[in-house]
Coordinates of C-alpha atoms and ligand atoms in Angstrom, one line a residue:
X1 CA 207.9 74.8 123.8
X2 CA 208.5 76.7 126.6
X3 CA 210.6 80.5 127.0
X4 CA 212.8 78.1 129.7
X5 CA 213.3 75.0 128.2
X6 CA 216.5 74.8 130.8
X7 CA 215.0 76.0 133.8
X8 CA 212.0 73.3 133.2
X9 CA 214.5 71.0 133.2
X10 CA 216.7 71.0 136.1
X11 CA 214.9 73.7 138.5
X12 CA 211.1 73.2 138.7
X13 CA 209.7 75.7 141.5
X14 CA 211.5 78.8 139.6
X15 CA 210.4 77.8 136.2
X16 CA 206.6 77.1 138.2
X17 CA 207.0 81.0 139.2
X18 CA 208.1 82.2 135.7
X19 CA 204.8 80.1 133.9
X20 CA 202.4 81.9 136.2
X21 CA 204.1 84.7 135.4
X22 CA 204.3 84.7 132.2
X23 CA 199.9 83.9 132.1
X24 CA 199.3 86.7 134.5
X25 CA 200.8 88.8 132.1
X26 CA 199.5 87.0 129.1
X27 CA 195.7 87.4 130.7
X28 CA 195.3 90.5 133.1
X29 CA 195.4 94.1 131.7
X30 CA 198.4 96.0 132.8
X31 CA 197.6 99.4 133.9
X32 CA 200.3 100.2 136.5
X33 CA 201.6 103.4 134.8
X34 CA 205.1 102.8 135.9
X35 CA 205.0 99.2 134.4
X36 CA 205.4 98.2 130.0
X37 CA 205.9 94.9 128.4
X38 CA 210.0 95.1 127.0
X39 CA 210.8 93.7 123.6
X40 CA 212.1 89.7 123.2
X41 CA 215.2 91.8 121.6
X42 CA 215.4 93.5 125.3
X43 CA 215.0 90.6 127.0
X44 CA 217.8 88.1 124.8
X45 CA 220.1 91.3 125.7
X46 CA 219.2 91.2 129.0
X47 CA 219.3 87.4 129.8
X48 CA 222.9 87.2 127.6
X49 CA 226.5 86.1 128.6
X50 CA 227.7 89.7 129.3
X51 CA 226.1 88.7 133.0
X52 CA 229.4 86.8 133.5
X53 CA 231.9 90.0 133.7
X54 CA 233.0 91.9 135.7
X55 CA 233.9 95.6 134.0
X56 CA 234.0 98.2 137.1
X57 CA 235.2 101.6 135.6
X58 CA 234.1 102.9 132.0
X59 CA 234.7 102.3 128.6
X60 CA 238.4 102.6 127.9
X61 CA 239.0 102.7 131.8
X62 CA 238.6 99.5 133.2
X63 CA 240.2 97.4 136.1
X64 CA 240.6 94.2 134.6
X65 CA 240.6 93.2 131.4
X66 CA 239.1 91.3 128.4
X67 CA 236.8 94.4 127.9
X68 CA 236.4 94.9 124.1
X69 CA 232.8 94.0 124.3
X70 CA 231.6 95.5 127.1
X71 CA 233.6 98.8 126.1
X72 CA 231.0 98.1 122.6
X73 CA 228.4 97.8 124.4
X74 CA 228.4 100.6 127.1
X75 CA 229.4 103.2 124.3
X76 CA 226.2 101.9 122.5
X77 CA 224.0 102.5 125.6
X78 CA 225.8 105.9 126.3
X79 CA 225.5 107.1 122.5
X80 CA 221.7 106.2 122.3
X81 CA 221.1 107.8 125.3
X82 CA 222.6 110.8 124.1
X83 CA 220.8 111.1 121.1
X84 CA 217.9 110.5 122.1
X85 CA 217.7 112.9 125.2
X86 CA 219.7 115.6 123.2
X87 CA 222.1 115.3 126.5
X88 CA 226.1 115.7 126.0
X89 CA 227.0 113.1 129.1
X90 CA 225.0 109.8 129.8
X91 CA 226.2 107.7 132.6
X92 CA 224.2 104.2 132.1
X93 CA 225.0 101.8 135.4
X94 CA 222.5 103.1 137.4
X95 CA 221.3 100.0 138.8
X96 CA 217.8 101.6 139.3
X97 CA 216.3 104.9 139.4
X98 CA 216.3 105.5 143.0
X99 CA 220.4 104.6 142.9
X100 CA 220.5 107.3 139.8
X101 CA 219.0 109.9 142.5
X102 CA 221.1 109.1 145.3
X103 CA 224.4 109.1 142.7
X104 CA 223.0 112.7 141.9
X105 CA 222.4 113.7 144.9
X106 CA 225.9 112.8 146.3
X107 CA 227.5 114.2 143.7
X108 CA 226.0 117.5 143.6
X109 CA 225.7 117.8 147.6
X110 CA 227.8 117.6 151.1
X111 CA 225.6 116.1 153.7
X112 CA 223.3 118.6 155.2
X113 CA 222.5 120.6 152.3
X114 CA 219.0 121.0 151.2
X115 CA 216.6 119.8 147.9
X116 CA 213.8 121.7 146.8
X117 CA 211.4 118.9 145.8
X118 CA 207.7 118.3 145.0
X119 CA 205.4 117.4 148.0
X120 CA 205.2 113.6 148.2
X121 CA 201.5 113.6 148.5
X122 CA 201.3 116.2 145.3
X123 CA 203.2 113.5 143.5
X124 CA 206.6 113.5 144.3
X125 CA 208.7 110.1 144.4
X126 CA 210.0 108.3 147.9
X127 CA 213.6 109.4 147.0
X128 CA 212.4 113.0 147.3
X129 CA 212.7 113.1 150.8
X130 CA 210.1 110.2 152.0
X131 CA 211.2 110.3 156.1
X132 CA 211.1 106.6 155.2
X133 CA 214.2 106.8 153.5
X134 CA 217.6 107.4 154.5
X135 CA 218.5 110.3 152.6
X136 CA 216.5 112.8 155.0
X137 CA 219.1 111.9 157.5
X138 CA 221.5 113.5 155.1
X139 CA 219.7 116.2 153.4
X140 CA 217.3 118.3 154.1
X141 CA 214.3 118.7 151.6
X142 CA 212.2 121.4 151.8
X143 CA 208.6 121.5 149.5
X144 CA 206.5 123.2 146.8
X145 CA 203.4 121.7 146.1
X146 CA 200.2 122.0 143.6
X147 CA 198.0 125.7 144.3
X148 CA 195.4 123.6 142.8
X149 CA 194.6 120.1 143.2
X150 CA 191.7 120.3 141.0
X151 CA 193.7 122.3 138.2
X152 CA 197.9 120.9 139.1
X153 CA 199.0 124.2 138.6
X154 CA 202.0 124.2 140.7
X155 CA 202.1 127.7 143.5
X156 CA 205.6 128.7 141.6
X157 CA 205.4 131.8 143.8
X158 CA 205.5 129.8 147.0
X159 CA 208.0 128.1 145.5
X160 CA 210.2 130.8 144.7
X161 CA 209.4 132.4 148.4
X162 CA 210.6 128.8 149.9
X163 CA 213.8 128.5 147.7
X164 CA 214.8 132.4 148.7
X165 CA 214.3 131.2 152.3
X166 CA 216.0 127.8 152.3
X167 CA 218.9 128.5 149.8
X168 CA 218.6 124.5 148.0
X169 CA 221.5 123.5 146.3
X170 CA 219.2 121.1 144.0
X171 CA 215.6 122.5 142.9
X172 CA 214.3 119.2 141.9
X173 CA 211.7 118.7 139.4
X174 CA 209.7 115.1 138.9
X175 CA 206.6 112.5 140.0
X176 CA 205.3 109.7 140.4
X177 CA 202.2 110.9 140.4
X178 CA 201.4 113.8 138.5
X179 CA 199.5 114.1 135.3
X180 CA 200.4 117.5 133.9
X181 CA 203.4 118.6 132.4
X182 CA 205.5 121.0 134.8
X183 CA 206.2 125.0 133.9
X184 CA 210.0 123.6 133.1
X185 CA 211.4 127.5 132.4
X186 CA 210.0 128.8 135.8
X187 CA 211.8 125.9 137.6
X188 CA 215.1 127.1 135.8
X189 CA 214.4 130.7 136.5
X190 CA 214.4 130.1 139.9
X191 CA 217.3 127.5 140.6
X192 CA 219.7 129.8 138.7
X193 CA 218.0 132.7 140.8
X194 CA 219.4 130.9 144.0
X195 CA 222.2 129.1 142.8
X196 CA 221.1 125.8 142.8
X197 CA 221.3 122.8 139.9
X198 CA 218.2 122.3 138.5
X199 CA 217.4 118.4 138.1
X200 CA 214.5 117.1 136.8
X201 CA 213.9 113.3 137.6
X202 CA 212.3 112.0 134.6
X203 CA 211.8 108.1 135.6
X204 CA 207.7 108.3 134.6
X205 CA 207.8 110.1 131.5
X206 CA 211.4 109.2 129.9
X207 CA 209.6 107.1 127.4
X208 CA 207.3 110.1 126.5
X209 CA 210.2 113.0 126.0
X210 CA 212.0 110.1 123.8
X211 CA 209.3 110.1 121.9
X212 CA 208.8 113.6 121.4
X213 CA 204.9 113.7 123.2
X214 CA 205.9 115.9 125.5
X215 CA 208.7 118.4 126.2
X216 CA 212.4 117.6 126.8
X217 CA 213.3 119.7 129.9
X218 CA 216.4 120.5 128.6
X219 CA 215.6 122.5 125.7
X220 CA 214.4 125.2 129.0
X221 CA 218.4 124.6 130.6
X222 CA 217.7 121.9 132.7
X223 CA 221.4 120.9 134.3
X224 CA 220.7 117.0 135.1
X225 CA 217.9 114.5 134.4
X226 CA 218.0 111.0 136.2
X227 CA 215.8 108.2 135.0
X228 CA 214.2 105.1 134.8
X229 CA 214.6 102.7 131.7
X230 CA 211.7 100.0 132.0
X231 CA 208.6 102.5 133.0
X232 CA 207.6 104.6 129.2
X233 CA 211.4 104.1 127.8
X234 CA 210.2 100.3 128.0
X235 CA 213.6 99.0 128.4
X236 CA 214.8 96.7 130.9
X237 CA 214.4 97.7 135.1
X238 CA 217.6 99.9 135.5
X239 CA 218.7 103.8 135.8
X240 CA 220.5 106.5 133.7
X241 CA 221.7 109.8 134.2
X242 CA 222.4 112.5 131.6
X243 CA 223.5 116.1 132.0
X244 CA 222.6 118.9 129.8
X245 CA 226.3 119.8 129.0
X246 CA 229.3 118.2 129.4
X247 CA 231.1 119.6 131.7
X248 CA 232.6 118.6 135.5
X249 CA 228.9 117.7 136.5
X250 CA 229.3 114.7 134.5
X251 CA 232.3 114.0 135.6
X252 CA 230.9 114.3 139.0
X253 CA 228.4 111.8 138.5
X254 CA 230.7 109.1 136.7
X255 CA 233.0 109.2 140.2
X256 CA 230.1 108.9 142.3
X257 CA 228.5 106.0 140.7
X258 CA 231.7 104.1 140.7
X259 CA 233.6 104.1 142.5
X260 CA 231.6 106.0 144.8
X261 CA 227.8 103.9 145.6
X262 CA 228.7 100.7 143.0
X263 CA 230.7 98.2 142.0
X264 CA 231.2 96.5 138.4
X265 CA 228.1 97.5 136.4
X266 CA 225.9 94.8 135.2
X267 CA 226.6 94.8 131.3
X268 CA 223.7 92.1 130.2
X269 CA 221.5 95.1 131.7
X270 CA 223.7 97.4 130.2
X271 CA 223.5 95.9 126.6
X272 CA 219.4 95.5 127.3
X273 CA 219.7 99.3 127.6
X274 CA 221.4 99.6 124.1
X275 CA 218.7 97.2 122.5
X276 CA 215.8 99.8 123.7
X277 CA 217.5 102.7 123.1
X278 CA 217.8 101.7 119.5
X279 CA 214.2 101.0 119.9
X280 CA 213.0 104.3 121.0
X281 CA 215.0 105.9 118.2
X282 CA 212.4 104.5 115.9
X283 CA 209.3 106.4 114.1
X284 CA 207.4 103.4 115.3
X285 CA 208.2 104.4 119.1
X286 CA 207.3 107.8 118.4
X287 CA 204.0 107.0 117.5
X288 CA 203.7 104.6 120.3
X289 CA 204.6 107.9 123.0
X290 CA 201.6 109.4 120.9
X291 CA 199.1 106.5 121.7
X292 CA 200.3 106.3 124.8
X293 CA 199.0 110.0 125.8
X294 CA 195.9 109.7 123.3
X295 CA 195.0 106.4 125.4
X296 CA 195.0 108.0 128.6
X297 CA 193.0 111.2 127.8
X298 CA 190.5 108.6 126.6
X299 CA 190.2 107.0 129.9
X300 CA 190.5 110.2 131.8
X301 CA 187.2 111.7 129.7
X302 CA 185.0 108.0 130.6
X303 CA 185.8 108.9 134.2
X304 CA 184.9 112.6 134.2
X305 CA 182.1 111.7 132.0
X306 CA 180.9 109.2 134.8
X307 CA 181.2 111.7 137.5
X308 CA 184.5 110.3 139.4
X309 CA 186.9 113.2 140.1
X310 CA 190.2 113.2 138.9
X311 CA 193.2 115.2 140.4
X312 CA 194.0 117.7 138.3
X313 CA 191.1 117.5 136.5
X314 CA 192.5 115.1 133.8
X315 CA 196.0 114.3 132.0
X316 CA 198.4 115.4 129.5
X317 CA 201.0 112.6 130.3
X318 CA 200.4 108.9 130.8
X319 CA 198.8 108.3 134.0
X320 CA 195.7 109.2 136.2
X321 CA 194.8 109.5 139.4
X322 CA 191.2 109.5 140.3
X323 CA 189.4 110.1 143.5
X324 CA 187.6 107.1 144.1
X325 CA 186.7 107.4 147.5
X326 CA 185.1 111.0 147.4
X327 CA 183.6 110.4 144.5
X328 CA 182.0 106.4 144.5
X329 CA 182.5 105.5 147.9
X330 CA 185.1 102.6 147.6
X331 CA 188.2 102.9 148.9
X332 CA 191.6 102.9 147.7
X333 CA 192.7 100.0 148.7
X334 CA 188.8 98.2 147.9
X335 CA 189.5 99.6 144.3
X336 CA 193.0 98.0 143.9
X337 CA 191.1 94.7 145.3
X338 CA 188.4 94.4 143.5
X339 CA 189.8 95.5 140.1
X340 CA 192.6 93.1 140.5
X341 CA 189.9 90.0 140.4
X342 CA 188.6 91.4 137.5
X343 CA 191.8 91.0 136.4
X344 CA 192.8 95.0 135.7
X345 CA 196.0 95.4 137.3
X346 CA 196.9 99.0 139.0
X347 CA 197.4 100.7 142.6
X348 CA 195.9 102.6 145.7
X349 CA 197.4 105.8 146.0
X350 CA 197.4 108.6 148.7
X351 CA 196.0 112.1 146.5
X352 CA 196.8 115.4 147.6
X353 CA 195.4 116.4 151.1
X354 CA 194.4 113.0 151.4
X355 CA 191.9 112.5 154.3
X356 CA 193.2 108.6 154.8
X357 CA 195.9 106.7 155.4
X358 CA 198.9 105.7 153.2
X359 CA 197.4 102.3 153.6
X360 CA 194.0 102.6 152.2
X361 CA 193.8 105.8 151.0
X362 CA 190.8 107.7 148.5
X363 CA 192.7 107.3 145.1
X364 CA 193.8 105.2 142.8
X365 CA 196.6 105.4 140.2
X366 CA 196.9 103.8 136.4
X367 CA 197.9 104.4 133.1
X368 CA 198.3 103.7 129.3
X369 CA 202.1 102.6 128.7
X370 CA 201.7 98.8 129.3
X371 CA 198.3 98.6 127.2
X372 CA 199.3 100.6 124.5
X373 CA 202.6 98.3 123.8
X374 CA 199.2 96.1 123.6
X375 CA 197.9 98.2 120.9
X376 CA 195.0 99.2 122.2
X377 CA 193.6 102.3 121.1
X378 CA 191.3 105.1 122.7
X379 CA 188.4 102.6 121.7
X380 CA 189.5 100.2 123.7
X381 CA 190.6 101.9 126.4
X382 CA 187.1 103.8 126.9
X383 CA 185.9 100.7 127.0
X384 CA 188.3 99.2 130.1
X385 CA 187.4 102.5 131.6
X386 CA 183.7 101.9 131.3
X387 CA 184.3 98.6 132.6
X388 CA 186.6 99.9 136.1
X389 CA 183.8 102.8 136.7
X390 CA 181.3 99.4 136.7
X391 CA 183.2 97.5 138.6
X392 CA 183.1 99.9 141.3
X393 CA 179.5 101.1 140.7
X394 CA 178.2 97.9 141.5
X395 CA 181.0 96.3 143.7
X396 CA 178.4 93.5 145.2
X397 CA 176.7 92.8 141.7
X398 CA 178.8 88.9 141.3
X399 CA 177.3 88.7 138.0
X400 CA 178.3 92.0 136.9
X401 CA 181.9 91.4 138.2
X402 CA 182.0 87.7 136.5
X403 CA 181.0 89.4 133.0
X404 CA 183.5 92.2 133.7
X405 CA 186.4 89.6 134.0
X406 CA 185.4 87.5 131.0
X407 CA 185.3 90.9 128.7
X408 CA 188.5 91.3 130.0
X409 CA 189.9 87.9 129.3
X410 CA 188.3 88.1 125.5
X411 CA 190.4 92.0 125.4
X412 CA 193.1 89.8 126.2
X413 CA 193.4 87.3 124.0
X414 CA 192.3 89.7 121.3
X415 CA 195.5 91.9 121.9
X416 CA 198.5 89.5 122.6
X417 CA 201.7 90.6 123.9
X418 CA 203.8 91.6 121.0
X419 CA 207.1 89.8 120.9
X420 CA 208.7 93.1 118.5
X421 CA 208.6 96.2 119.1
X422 CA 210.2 97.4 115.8
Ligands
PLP1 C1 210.0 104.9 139.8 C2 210.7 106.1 140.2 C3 211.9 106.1 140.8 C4 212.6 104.9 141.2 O1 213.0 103.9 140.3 P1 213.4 102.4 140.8 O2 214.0 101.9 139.5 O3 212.2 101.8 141.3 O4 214.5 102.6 141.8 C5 212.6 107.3 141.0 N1 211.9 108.5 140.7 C6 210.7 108.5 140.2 C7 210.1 109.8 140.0 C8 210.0 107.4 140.0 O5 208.8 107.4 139.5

């Protein structure tokens, strides 16, 4: 029987979309690093009756009424997220983790202050002062960026040179695209050295401090972290903020995300949040954070090994990027292409310097939280590696591509979506 038996029924082109959906999952490999598989636990949560009310304000202080559940089930979230960040506030109605950044921006900021934030072709993430986005109309970011592509180390005297200079009110800490773990103490050293909050965005890696693979930033005195929950938290899309203390920043943040940017929170979300939470809590997830680093390093060593160069020389977190234009000739965007008929999922990205477009630039991006929820191990992922460096090797070969897929599909079947995470 089908996952929709009710959609099937009376609505045929959406359940259409949700079958294919529910194969291309079932049969590609997943190595968007920003992308995991939730729980059916998650997803029960998240497709549950709480979507029918309305509960704008907090637990205990709510407009309307009939709130004893939803008051159960926030608290839940809130507590979790607590725990498991070793944070003292959690605000969890985020509805995403670009609305958890512009909450904390707001609330820390008047308009026409400035953010100290990582160079968005180093790594850093659209809501760190893209020009695409409105925000730069608002504030004004100023940049540190990598000394050393080929190493990551950040310049942290350049830094501390721009923040002296520009006075930010928020030295901001946090990627998208950056697979090294950041110096956390110098950024402290230096916000408190100019006054600003230090905020570290923690939407990749969430899932990784949770599980204790790598560092919490605020054991080093981080103020604020804001967050994703569905990238390596593996809980359902959505955004979360937590503070270090509690103290009027919280408070700051709980006023700015409602009433000030959103209305009534959305409490099946909210209750999916809970349900992973308690999931991440688990030895089991710790060792999955493990895998999840293991995995990539494997991958990372095929490449090197095969003579494709990788920014920053390899990984200590969960993803990759890899410079497949300089060193194998195939675009970015080719790369995304023709992996994606093999039926490896992942994405062109621009790498630092880059001497192409956004469009089709020379790298590409992936990663190990999706496949690892898959179980696979490093042997498994060497071999997908081997597999992606072929691929592009031999782009033109159709009989090499055809075999590539079908070794794919077997890996596939052989590692099903788990329906349990616990
Ligand atoms: C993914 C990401 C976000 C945005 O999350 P959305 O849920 O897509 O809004 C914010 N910051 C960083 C660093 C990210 O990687």
């Amino acid at each position: 029987m089908s996952d929709y038996p009710f959609i099937e029924k009376q609505d045929p082109e959406v359940f259409e979309a949700l079958e294919g959906e529910e194969k291309r999952e079932a049969e590609g490999i997943e190595l968007i690093p920003s992308e995991n598989y939730v729980s059916k636990a998650v997803r029960e949560a998240n497709s549950s009756i709480l979507t029918n009310k309305y509960s704008e304000g907090y637990p205990g202080k709510r407009y309307y009424g009939g709130q004893q559940f939803t008051d159960m089930v926030e608290t839940l979230a809130i507590e979790r997220a607590k725990q498991l960040f070793g944070a003292k506030y959690a605000n969890v109605q985020p509805l995403g983790g670009a609305n958890a950044n512009i909450a904390m921006y707001f609330a820390l900021l008047e308009p026409g202050d400035t953010i100290l934030g990582m160079d968005l072709s180093h790594g850093g993430h659209l809501t760190h002062g893209h020009p695409v986005t409105y925000l730069t109309k608002i504030f004004k970011f100023v940049r540190y960026k990598m000394k050393n592509p080929d190493t990551g180390e950040i310049d942290y005297d350049e830094m501390r040179k721009v923040a002296l200079e520009a006075k930010p009110k928020i030295v901001l800490a946090g990627f998208s695209a950056y697979p090294r773990e950041l110096d956390y103490a110098k950024f402290v050293k230096i916000a408190r050295e100019v006054g600003a909050y230090s905020v570290m965005d923690v939407a990749h890696i969430a899932g990784l401090i949770a599980g204790k693979a790598v560092k919490n930033p605020f054991d080093f005195g981080f103020d604020v972290m804001t967050t994703t929950t569905h990238k390596t938290l593996r809980g359902p899309r959505g955004g979360m903020i937590l503070t270090r203390e509690s103290d009027e920043i919280g408070k700051k943040m709980d006023k700015m995300v409602f009433p000030g940017l959103q209305g009534g929170p959305h409490m099946n979300n909210i209750a999916a949040k809970a349900v992973a939470f308690k999931e991440a809590q688990t030895p089991a997830f710790q060792k999955y954070a493990a895998q999840v680093l293991k995995n990539a390093k494997a991958m990372a060593e095929v490449f090197k090994k095969r003579g494709v160069r990788l920014l920053t020389g390899g990984t200590d977190n969960h993803l990759i990027l890899a410079d497949v234009f300089g060193s194998l000739g195939v675009t970015g965007k080719d790369a995304e292409t023709l992996l994606d008929q093999a039926g490896i999922t992942l994405n062109k990205n621009s790498i630092a310097d880059d001497s192409r477009g956004p469009m089709d630039p020379s790298g590409i991006r992936f990663g190990t939280p999706a496949v690892t929820t898959r179980k696979f191990t490093e042997t498994e992922c060497a071999r997908v590696a081997e597999l992606m460096v072929d691929s592009l090797e031999k782009k033109d070969d159709t009989s090499v591509q055809k075999s590539i897929r079908e070794e794919i599909r077997q890996l596939c079947v052989k590692f099903p979506i788990p329906d349990s995470h616990v």
